[in-house]
CSV table of C-alpha atoms in Angstrom, one decimal:
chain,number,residue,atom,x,y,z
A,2,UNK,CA,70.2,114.2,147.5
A,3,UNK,CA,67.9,112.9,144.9
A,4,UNK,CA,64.4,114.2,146.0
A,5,UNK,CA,62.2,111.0,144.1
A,6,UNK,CA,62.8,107.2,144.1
A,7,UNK,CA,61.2,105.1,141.3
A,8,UNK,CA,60.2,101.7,141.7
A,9,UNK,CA,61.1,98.9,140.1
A,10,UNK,CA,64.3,99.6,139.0
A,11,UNK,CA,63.7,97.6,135.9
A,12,UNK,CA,60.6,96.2,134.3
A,13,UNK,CA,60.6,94.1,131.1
A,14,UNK,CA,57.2,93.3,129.8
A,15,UNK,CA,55.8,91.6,126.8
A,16,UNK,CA,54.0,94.1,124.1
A,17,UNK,CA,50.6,94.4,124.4
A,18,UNK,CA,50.7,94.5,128.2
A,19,UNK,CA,50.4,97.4,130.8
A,20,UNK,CA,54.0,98.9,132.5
A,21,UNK,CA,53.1,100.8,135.8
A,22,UNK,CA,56.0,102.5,137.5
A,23,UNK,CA,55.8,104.1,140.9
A,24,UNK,CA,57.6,107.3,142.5
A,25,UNK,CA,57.7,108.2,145.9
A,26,UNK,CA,59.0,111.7,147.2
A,27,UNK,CA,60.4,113.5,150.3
A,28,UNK,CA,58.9,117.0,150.8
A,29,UNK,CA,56.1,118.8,149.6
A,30,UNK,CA,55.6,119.4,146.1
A,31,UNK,CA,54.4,122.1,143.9
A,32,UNK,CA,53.6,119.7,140.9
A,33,UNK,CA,55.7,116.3,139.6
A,34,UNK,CA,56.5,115.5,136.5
A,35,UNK,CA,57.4,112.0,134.6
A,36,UNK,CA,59.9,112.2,131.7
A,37,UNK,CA,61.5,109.6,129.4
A,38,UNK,CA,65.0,109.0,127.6
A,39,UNK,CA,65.7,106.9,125.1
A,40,UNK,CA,69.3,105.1,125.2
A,41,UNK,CA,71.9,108.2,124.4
A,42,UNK,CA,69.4,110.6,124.0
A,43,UNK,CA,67.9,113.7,126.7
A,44,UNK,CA,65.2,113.5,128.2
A,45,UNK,CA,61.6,114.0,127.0
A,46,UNK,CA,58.9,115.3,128.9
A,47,UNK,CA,55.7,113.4,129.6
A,48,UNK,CA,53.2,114.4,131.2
A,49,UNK,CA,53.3,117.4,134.5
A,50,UNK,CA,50.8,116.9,137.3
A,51,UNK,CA,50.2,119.1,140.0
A,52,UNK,CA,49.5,118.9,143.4
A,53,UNK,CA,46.3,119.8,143.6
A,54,UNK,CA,45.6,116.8,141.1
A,55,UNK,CA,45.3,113.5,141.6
A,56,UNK,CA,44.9,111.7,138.5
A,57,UNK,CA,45.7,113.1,134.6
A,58,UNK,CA,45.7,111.3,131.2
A,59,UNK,CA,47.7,111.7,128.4
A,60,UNK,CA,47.4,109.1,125.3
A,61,UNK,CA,48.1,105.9,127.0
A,62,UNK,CA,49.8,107.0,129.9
A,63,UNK,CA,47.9,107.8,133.1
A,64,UNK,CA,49.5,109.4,136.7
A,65,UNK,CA,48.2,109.7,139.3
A,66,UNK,CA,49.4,111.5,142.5
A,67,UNK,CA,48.8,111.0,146.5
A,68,UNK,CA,50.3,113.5,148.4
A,69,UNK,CA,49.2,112.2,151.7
A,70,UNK,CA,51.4,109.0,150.4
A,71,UNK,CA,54.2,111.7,148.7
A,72,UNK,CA,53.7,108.9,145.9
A,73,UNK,CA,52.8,109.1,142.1
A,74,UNK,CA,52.3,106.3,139.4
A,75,UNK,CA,52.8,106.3,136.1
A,76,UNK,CA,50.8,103.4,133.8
A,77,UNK,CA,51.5,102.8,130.4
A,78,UNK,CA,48.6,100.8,128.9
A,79,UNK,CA,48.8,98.6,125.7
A,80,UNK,CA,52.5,98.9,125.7
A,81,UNK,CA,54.8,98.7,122.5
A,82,UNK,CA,58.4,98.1,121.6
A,83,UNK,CA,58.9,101.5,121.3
A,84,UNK,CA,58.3,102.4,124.7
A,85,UNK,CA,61.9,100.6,125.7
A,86,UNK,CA,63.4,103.7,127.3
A,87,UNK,CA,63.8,104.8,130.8
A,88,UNK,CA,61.1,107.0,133.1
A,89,UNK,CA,62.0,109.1,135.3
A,90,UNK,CA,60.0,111.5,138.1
A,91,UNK,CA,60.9,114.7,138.9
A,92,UNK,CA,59.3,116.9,141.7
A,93,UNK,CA,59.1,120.7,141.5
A,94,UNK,CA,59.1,121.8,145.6
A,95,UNK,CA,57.8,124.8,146.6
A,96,UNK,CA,59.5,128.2,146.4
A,97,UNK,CA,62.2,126.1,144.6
A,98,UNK,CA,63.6,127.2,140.9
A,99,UNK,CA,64.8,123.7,140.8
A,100,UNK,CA,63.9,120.2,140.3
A,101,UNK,CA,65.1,116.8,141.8
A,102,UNK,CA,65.1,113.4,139.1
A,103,UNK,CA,64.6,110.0,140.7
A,104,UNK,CA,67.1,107.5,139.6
A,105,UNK,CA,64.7,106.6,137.2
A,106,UNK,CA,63.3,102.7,135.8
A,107,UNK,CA,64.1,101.2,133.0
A,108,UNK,CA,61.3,99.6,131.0
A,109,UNK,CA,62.1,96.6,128.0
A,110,UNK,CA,59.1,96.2,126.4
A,111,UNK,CA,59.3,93.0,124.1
A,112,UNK,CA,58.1,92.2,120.9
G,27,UNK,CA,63.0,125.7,116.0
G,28,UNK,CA,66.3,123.9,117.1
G,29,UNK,CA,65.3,123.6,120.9
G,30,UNK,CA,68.1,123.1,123.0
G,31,UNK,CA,71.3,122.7,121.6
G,32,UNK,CA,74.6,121.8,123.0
G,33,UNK,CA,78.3,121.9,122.3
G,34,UNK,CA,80.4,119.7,122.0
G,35,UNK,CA,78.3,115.8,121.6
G,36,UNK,CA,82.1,114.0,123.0
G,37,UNK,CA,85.5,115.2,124.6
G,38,UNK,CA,88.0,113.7,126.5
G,39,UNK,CA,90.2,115.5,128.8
G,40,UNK,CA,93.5,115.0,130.5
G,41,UNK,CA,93.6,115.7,134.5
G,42,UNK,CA,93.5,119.8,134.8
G,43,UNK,CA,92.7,120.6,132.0
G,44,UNK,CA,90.0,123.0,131.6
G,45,UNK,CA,87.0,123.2,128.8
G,46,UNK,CA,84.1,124.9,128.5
G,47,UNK,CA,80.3,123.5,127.4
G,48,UNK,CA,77.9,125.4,125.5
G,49,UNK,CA,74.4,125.6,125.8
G,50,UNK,CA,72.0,127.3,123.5
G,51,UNK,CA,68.0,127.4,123.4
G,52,UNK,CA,65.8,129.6,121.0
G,53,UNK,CA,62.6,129.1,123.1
G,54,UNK,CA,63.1,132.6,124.6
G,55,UNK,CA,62.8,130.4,128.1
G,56,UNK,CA,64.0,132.1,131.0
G,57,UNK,CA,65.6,129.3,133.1
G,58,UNK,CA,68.5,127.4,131.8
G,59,UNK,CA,69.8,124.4,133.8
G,60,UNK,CA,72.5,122.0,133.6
G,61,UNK,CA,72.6,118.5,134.9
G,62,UNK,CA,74.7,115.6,135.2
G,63,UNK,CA,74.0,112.0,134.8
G,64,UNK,CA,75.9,109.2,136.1
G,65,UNK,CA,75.3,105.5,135.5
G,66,UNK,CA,72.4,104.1,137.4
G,67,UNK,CA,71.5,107.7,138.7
G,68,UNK,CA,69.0,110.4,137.3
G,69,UNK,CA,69.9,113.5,137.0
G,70,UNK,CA,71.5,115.9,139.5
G,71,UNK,CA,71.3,119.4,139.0
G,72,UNK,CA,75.0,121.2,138.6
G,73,UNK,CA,74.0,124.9,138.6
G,74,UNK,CA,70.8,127.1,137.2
G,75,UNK,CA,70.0,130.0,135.8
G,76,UNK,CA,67.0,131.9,136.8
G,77,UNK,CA,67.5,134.5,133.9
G,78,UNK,CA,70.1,136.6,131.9
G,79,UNK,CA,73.0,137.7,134.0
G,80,UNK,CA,71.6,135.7,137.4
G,81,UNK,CA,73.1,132.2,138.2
G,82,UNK,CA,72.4,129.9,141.2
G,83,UNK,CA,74.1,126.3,142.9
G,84,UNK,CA,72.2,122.8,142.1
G,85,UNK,CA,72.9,119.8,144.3
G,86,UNK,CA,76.4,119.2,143.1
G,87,UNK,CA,77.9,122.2,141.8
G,88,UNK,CA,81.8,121.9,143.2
G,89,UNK,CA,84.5,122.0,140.5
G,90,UNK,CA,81.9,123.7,138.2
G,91,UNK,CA,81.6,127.4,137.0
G,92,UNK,CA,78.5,128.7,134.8
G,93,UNK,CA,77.9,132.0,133.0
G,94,UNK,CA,74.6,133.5,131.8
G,95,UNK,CA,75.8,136.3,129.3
G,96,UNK,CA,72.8,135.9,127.1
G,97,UNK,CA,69.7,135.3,127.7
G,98,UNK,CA,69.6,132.2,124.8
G,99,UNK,CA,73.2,130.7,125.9
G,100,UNK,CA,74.3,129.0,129.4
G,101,UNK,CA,77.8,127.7,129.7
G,102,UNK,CA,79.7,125.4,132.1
G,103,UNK,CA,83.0,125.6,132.5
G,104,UNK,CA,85.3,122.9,134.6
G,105,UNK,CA,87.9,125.0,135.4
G,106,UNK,CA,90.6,121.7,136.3
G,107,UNK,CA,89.3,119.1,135.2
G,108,UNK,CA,89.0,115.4,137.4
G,109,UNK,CA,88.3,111.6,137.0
G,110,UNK,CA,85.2,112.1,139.1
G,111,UNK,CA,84.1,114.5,135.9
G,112,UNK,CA,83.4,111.9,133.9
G,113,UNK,CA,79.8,112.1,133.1
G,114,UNK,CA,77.3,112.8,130.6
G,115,UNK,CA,76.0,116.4,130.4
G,116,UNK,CA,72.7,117.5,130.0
G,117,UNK,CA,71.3,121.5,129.3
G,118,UNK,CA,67.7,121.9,130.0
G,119,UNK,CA,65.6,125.1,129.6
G,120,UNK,CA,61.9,126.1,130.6
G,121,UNK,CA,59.4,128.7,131.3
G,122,UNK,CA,58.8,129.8,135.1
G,123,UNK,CA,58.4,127.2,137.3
G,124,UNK,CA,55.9,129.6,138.8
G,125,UNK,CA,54.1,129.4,135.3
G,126,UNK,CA,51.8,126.6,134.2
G,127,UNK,CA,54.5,125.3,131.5
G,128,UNK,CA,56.8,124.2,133.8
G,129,UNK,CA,58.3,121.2,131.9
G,130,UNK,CA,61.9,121.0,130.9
G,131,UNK,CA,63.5,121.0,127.2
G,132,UNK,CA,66.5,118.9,127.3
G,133,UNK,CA,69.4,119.1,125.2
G,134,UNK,CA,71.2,115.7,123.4
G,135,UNK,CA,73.9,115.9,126.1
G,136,UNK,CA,77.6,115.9,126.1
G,137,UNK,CA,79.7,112.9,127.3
G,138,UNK,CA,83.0,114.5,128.7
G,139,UNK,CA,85.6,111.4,129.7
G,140,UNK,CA,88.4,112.7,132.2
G,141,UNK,CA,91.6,110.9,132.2
């Protein structure tokens, strides 16, 4: 079973505004990771926070992580058109070589 | 630096029939996964490869077969072929999990229709 769950499933914002999508996770986590695809394409990574962490930056994205919550956020500030794509989570669980995706949200950012 | 490369972008197939999906990285990474993602779903993970020679189940890895020959190469075979097959395919490499660069390097996919 998937391990994360993003919320919303769909977001569509004008351009210029701030996207914040949420993730929330079952078990405990070594780190969690946000990636995004474009339509068609693979995925990209983003930005990798670990569990020890509770907030990184990257550009104009920011995540944060509560682990008492099993939750993470991602928040795209000053968005543009390009950002259309979707984001997904993925958690990295301890003495685990794999990683679980969330079903991921789809973000329309419009011009 | 290619990244992660994968073979072949489209194929259809008839019921039982049987192909085989190359992937290929030249990041010297050690792990080597392959996914595959359905409409309205992220990814699930197939089978993985924790290094040359070693492979291990995912989440869904029934009606799948995967070989690690080479350290650089990962292939997934579908031995018969099914409707429920119908996906698109993504390879993904990476360092250690254990290691601090964890992220994943994802191939363009492969978007294999069963008939």
């Amino acid at each position: 079973s998937q391990q994360g769950e993003e919320d919303p499933q769909a977001l569509s914002i004008q351009e210029g505004e701030n996207a914040t999508m949420n993730c929330s996770y079952k078990t405990s986590i070594n780190n969690l990771q946000w990636y995004r695809q474009n339509s068609g394409r693979g995925l990209v990574h983003l930005i990798l926070i670990r569990s020890n962490e509770r907030e990184k930056h990257s550009g104009r994205l920011r995540v944060t992580l509560d682990t008492s919550k099993k939750s993470s956020s991602l928040l795209i500030t000053a968005s543009r058109a390009a950002d259309t794509a979707s984001y997904f989570c993925a958690t990295a669980v301890y003495n685990n070589n794999d990683m679980r995706f969330g079903a991921g949200t789809r973000l329309t950012v419009k011009p | 630096n290619a990244g992660v490369t994968q073979t072949p972008k489209f194929r259809v197939l008839k019921t039982g029939q049987s192909m085989t999906l190359l992937c290929a990285q030249d990041m010297n990474h050690e792990y080597m996964y392959w996914y595959r993602q359905d409409p309205g779903m992220g990814l699930r993970l197939i089978h993985y490869s924790v290094g040359e020679g070693t492979t291990a189940k995912g989440e869904v890895p029934d009606g799948y077969n995967v070989s690690r020959l080479k350290k650089q190469n990962f292939l997934l075979g579908l031995e018969s072929a099914a409707p429920s097959q119908t996906s698109v395919y993504f390879c993904a490499s990476s360092y250690s999990p254990g290691t601090s660069k964890n992220e994943q390097f994802f191939g363009p996919g492969t978007r294999l229709t069963v008939l």
